[in-house]
mmCIF file of C-alpha atoms and ligand atoms in Angstrom:
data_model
loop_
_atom_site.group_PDB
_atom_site.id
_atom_site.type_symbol
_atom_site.label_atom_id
_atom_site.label_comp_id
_atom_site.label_asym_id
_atom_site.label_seq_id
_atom_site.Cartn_x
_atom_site.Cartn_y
_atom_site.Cartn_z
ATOM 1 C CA UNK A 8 0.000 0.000 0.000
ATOM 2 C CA UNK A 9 1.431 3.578 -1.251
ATOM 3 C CA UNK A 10 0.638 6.380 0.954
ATOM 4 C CA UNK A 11 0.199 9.902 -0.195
ATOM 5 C CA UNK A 12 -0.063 13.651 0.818
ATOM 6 C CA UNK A 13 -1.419 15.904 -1.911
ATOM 7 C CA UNK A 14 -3.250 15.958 -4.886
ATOM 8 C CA UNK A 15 -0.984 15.952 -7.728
ATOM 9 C CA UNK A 16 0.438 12.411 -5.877
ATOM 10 C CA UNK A 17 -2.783 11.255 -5.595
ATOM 11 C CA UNK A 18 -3.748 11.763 -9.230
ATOM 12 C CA UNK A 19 -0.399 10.281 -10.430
ATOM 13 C CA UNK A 20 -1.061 6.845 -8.674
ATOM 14 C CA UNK A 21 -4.423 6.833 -10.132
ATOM 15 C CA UNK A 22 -3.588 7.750 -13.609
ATOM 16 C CA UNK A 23 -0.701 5.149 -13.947
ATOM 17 C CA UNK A 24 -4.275 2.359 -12.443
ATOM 18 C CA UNK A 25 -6.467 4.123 -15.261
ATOM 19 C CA UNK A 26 -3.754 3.077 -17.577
ATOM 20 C CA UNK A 27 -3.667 -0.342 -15.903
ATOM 21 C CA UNK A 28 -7.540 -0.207 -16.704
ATOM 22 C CA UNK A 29 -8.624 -0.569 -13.479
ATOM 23 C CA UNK A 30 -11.783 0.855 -12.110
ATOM 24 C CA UNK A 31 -11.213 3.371 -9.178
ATOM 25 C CA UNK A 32 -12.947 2.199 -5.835
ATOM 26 C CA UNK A 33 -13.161 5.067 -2.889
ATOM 27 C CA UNK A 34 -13.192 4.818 0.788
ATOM 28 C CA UNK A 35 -13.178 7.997 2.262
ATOM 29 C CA UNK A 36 -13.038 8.386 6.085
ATOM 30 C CA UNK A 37 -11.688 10.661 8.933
ATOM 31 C CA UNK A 38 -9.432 8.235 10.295
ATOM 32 C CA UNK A 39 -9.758 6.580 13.592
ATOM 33 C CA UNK A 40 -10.436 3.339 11.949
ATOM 34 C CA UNK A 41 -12.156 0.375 13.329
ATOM 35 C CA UNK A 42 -13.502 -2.294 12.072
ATOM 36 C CA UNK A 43 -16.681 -0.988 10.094
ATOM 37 C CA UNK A 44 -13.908 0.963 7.807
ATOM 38 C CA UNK A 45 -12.125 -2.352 7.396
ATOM 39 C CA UNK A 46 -16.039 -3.480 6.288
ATOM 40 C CA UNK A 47 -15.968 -0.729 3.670
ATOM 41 C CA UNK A 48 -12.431 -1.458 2.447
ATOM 42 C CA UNK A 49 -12.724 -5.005 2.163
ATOM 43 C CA UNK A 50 -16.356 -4.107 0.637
ATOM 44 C CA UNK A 51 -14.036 -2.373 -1.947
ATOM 45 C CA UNK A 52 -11.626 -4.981 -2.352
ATOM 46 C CA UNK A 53 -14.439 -7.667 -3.289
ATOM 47 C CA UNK A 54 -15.233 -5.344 -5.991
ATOM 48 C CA UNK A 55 -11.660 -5.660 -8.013
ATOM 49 C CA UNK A 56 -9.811 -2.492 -8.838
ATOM 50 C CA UNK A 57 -7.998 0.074 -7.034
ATOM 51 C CA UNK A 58 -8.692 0.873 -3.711
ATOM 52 C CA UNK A 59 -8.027 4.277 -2.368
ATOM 53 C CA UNK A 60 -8.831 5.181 1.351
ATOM 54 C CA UNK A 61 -8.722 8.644 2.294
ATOM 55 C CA UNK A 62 -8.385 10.290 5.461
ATOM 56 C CA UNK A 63 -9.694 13.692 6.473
ATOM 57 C CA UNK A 64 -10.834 15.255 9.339
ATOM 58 C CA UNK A 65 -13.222 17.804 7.342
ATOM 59 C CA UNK A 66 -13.425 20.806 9.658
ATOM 60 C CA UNK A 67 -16.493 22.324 7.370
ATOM 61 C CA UNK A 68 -18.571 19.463 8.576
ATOM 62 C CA UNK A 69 -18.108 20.379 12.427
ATOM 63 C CA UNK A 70 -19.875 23.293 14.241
ATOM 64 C CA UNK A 71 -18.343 25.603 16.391
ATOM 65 C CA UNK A 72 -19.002 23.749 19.971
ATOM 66 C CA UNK A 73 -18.696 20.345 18.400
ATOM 67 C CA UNK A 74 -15.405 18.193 18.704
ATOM 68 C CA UNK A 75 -13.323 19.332 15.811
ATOM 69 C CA UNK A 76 -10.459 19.612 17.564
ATOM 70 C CA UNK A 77 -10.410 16.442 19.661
ATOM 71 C CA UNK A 78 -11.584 14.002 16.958
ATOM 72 C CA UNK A 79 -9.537 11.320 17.409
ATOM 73 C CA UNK A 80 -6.348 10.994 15.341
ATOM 74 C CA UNK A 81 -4.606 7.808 14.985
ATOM 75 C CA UNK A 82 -2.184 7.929 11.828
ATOM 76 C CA UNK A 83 -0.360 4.878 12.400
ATOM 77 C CA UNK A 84 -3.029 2.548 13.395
ATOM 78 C CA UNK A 85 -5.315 3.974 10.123
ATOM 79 C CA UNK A 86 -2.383 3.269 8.156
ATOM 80 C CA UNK A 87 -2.215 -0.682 9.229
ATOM 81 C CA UNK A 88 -5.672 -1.131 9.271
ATOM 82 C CA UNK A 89 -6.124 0.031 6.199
ATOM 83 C CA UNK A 90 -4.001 -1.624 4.066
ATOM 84 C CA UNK A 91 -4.650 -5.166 6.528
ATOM 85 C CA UNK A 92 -8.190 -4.804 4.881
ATOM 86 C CA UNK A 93 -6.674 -4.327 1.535
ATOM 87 C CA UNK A 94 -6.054 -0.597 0.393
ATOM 88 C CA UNK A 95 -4.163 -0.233 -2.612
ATOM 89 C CA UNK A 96 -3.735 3.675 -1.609
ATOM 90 C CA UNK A 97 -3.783 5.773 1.517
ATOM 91 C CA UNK A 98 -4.295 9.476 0.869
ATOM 92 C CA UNK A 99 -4.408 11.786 3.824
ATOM 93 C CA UNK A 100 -5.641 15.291 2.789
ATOM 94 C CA UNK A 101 -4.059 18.351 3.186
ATOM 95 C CA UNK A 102 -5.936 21.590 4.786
ATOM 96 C CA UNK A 103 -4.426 23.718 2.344
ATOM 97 C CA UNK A 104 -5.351 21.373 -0.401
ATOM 98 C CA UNK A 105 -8.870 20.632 0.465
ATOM 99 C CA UNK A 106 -9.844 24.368 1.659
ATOM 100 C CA UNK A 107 -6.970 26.576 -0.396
ATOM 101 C CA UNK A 108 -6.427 29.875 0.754
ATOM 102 C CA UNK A 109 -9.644 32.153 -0.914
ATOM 103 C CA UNK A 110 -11.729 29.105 -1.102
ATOM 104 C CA UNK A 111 -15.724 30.607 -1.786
ATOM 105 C CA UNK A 112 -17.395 27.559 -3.242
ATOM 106 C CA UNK A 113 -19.631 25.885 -0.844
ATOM 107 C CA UNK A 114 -22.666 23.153 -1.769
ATOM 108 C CA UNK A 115 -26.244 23.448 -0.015
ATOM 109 C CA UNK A 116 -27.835 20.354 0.482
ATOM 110 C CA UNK A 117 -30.856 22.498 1.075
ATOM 111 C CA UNK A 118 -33.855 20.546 2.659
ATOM 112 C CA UNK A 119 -32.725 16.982 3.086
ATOM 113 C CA UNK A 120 -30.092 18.764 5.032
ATOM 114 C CA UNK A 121 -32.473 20.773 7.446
ATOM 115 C CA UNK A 122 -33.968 17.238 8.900
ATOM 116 C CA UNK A 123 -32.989 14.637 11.178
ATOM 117 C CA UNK A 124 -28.826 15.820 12.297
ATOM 118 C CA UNK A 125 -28.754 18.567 10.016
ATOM 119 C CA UNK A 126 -31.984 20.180 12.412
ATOM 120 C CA UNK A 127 -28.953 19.874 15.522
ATOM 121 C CA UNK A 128 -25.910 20.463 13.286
ATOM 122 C CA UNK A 129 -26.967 23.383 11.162
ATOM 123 C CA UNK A 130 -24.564 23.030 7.768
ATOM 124 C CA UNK A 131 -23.293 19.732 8.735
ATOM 125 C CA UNK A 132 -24.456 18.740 5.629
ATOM 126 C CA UNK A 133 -23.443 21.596 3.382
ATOM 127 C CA UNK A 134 -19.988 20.455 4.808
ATOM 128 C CA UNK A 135 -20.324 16.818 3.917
ATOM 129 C CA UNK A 136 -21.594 17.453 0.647
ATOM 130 C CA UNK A 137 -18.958 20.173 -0.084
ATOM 131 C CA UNK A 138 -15.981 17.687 0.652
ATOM 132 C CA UNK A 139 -16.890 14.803 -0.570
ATOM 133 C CA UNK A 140 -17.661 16.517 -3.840
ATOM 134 C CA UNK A 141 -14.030 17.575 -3.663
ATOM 135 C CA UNK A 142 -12.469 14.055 -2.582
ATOM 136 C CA UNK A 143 -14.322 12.659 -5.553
ATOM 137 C CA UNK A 144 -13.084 15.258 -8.371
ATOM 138 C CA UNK A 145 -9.407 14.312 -6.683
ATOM 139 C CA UNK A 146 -9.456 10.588 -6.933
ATOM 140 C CA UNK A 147 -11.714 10.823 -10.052
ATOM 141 C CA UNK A 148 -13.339 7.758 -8.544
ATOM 142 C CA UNK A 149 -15.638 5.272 -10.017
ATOM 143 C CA UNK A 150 -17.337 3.694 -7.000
ATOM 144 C CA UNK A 151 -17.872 5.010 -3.728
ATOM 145 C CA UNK A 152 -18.339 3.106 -0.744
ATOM 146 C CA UNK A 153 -20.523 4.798 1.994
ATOM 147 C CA UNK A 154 -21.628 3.327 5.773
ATOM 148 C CA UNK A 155 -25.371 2.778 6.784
ATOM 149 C CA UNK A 156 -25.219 3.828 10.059
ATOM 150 C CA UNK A 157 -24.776 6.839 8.641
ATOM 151 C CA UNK A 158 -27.836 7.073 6.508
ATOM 152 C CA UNK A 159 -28.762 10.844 5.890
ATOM 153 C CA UNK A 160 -25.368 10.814 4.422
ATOM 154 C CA UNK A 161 -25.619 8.390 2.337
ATOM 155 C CA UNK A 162 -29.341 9.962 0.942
ATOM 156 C CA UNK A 163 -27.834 13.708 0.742
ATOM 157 C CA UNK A 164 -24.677 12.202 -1.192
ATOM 158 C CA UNK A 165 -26.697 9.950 -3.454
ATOM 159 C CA UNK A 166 -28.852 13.115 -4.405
ATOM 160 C CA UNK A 167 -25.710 15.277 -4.409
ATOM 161 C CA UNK A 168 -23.997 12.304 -7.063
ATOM 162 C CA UNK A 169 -27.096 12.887 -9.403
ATOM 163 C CA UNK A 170 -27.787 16.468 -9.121
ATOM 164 C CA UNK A 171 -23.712 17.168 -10.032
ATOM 165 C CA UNK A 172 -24.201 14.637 -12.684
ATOM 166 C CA UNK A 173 -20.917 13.393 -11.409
ATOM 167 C CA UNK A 174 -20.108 9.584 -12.949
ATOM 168 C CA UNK A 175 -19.806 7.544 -9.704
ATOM 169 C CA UNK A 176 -21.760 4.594 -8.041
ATOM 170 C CA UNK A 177 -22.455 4.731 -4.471
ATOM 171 C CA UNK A 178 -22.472 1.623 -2.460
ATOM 172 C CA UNK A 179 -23.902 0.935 0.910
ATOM 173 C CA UNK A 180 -22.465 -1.085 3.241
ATOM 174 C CA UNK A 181 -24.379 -2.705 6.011
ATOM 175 C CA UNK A 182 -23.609 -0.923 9.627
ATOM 176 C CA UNK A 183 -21.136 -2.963 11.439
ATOM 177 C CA UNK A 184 -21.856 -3.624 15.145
ATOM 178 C CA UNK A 185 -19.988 -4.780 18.566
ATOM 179 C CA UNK A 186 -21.195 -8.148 19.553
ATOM 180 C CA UNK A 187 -23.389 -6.177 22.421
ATOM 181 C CA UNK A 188 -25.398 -4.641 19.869
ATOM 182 C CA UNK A 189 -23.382 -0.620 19.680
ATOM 183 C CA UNK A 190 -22.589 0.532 16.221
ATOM 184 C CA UNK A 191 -19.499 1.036 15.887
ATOM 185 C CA UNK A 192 -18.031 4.527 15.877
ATOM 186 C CA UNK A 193 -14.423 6.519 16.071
ATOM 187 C CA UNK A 194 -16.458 8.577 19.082
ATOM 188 C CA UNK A 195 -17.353 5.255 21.142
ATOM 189 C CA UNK A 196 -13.776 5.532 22.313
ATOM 190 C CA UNK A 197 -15.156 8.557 24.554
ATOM 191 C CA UNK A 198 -17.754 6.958 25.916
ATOM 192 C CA UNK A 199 -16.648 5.707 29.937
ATOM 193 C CA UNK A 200 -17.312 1.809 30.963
ATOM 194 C CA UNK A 201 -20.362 3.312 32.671
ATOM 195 C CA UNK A 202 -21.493 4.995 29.877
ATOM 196 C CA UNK A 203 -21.277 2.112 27.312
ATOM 197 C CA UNK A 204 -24.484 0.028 28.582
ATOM 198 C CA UNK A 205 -26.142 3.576 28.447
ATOM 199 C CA UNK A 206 -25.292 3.497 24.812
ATOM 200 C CA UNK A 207 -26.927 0.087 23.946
ATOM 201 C CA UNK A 208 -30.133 1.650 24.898
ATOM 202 C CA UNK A 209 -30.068 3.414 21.343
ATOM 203 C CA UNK A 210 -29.486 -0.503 19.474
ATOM 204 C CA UNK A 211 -32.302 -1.865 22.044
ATOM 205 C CA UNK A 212 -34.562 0.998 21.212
ATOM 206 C CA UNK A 213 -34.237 0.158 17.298
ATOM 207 C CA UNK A 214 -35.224 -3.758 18.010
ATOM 208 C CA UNK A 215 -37.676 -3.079 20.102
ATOM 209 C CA UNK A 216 -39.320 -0.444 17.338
ATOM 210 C CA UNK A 217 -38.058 -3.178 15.013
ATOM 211 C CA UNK A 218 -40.436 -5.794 16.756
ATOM 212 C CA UNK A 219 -43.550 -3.656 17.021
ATOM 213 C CA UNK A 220 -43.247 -2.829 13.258
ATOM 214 C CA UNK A 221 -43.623 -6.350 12.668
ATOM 215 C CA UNK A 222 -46.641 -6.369 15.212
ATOM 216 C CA UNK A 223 -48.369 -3.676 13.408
ATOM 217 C CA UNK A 224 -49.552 -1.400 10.882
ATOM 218 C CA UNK A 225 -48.935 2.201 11.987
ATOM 219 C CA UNK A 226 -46.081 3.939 12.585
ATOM 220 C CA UNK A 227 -47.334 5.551 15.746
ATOM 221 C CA UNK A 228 -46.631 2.070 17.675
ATOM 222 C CA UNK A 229 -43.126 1.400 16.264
ATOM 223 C CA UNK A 230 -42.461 5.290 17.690
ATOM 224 C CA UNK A 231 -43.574 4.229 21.488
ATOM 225 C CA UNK A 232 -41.481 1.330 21.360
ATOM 226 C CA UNK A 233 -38.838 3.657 20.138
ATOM 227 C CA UNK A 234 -38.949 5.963 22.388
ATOM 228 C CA UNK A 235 -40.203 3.766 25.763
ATOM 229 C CA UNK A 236 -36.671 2.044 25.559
ATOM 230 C CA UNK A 237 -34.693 5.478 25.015
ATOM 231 C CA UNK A 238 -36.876 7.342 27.453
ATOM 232 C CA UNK A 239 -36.112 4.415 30.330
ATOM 233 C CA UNK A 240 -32.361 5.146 30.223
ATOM 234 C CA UNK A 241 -32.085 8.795 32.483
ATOM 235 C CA UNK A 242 -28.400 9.243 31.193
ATOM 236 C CA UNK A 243 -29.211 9.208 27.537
ATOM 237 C CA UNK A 244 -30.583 12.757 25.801
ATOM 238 C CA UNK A 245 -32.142 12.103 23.043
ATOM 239 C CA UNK A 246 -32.090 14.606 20.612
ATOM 240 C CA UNK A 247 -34.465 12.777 17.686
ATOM 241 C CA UNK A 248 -36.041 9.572 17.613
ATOM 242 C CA UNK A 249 -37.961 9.425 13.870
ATOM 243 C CA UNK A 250 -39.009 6.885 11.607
ATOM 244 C CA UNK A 251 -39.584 8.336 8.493
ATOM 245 C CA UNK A 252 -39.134 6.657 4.688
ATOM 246 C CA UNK A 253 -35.515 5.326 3.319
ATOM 247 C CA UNK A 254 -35.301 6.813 -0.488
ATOM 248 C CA UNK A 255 -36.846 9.830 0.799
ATOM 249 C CA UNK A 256 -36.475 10.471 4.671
ATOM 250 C CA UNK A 257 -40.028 11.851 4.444
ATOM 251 C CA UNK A 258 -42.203 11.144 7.491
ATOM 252 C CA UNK A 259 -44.928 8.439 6.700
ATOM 253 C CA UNK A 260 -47.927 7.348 8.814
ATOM 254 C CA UNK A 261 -48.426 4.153 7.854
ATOM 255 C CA UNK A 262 -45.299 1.338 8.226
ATOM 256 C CA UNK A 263 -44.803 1.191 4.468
ATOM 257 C CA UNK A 264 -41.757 -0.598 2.828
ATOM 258 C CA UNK A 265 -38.238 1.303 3.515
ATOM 259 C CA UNK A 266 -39.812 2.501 6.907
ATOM 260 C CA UNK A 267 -36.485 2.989 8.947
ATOM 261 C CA UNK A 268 -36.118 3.973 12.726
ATOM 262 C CA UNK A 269 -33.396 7.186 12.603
ATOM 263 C CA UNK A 270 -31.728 7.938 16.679
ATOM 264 C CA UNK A 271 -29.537 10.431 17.754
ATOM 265 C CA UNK A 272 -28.502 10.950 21.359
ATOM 266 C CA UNK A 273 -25.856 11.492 23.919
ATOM 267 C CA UNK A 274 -24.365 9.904 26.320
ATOM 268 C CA UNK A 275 -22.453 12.785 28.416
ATOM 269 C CA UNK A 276 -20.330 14.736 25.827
ATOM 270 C CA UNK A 277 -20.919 11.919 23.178
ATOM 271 C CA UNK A 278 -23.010 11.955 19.882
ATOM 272 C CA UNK A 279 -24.052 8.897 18.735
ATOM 273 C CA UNK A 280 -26.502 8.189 15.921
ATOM 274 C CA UNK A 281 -28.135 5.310 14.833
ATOM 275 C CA UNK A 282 -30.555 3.870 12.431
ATOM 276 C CA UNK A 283 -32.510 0.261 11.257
ATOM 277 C CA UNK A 284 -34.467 -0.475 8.728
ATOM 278 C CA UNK A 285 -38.208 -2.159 10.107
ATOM 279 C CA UNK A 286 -39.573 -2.508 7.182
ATOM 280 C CA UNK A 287 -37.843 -3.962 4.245
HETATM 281 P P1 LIG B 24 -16.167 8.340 9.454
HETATM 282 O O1 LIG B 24 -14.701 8.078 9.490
HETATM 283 O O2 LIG B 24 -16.841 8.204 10.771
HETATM 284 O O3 LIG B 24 -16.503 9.609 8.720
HETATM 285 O O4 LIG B 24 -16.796 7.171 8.591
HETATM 286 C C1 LIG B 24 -16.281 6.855 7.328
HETATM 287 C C2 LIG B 24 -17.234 5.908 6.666
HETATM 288 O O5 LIG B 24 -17.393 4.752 7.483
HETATM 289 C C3 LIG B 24 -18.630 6.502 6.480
HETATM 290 O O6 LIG B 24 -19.135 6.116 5.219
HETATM 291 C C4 LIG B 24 -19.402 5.881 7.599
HETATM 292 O O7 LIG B 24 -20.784 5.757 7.323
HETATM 293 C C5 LIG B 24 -18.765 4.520 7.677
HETATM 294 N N1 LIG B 24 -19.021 3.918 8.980
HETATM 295 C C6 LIG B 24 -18.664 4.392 10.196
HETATM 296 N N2 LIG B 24 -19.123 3.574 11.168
HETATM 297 C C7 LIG B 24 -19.793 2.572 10.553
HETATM 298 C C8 LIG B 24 -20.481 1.403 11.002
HETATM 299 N N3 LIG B 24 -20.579 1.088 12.287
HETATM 300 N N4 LIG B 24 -21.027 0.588 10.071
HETATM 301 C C9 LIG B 24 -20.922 0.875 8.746
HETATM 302 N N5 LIG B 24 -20.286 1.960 8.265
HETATM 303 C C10 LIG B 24 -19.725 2.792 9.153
#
């Protein structure tokens, strides 16, 4: 596995694997790598072609009181990992590459981007969108591998894809879970021993909406059962417990197919989200 800095290195290695003929496959990430990145990469690998991880910690995607500046940073680990899950190319971005002095061009992601995280992280969104738009005219890739358990991404970059009329296929890869249940995430490692089992009440929630969706016919039930299990856990703050529709995250009364349960809460200083499909 090659590992590169800027831009004009990056485009090198991928013009000698155009040559080679090889599709382009795209990881990106912000580092801190576990084992649902390894999912992606490996998800990548299966695919054939040339696999290019990158690593970014995009400040336009934090707010101002969120943890920009604590994210976790692991180079050396992210570097391992990556290429143990088979990375042909590691590419960690460059501030001054990704946001060049003078920068002015942002993306909107407009509504999509107002509901659901972007309603608590006003221009998350607009900062995911933006970036990704850039890591994707840098690696000029031809398949881009996104995580479930981040779903509103994965809707507001789908739409994004098609709206820029930019030539890439988005894959979804199943969220990867600890055995107990917790999605994993690069901000679990803040979460305390006695704040983890506070944490699994966001998975229990989602089977326990998961169960009453298969009981019944409204969407109103899956929602108590949603929120009964969050509400019983005094440590957790919820900040939205939905269920709205997966192609369009519009809010549905009845359980129709692509119903999904959507969570976001803390546990002290930590944001998790989560989400599960009950009705496929
Ligand atoms: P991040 O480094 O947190 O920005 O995540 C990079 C990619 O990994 C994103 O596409 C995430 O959706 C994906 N990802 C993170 N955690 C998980 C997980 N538990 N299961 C599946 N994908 C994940």
């Amino acid at each position: 596995m090659k590992h590169v800095e800027t831009v004009a290195e990056l485009r090198a290695e991928v013009a000698a694997t155009r040559m080679a003929g090889l599709p382009v496959r795209f990881v990106p990430t912000m580092g801190a790598l576990h084992e649902a990145h390894a999912a992606l990469v490996r998800a990548a690998r299966a695919d054939g072609g040339f696999v290019v991880v990158s690593i970014y910690v995009n400040p336009a995607q934090f707010g101002p009181t969120e943890d920009f500046a604590r994210y976790p940073r692991t180079p050396d680990a992210d570097s391992a990992l990556a290429m143990a899950a088979g990375a042909d190319l590691l590419w960690s971005a460059r501030d001054d590459e990704m946001y060049p002095a003078g920068e002015s061009t942002r993306l909107r992601t407009g509504a999509l981007g107002d509901i659901l995280c972007g309603a608590f992280r006003p221009g998350h969104f607009d900062g995911v969108a933006t970036v990704v738009a850039k890591l994707l005219a840098a690696t000029g890739a031809d398949t881009l591998y996104l995580g479930e358990k981040d779903f509103q991404q994965t809707i507001i970059v789908r739409r994004m894809i098609s709206d820029l009329l930019l030539p890439v296929q988005l894959v979804v890869v199943p969220t990867v879970r600890d055995t107990d249940g917790l999605a994993l995430s690069s901000r679990n490692r803040y979460l305390s021993a006695d704040e983890r089992p506070v944490a699994l009440a966001i998975p229990h929630a989602l089977d326990a909406a998961a169960a009453a969706a298969d009981a019944g016919h409204d969407t109103r039930d899956a929602l108590t059962a949603l929120r009964a299990v969050l509400d019983a856990e005094s440590r957790l703050h919820v900040q939205y417990a939905e269920i709205r529709d997966s192609a369009t995250l519009a809010v549905r009364e009845r359980l129709a197919p692509g119903a999904r349960a959507f969570v976001a809460a803390h546990v002290g200083t930590t944001r998790l989200i989560d989400n599960r499909l009950l009705r496929p």
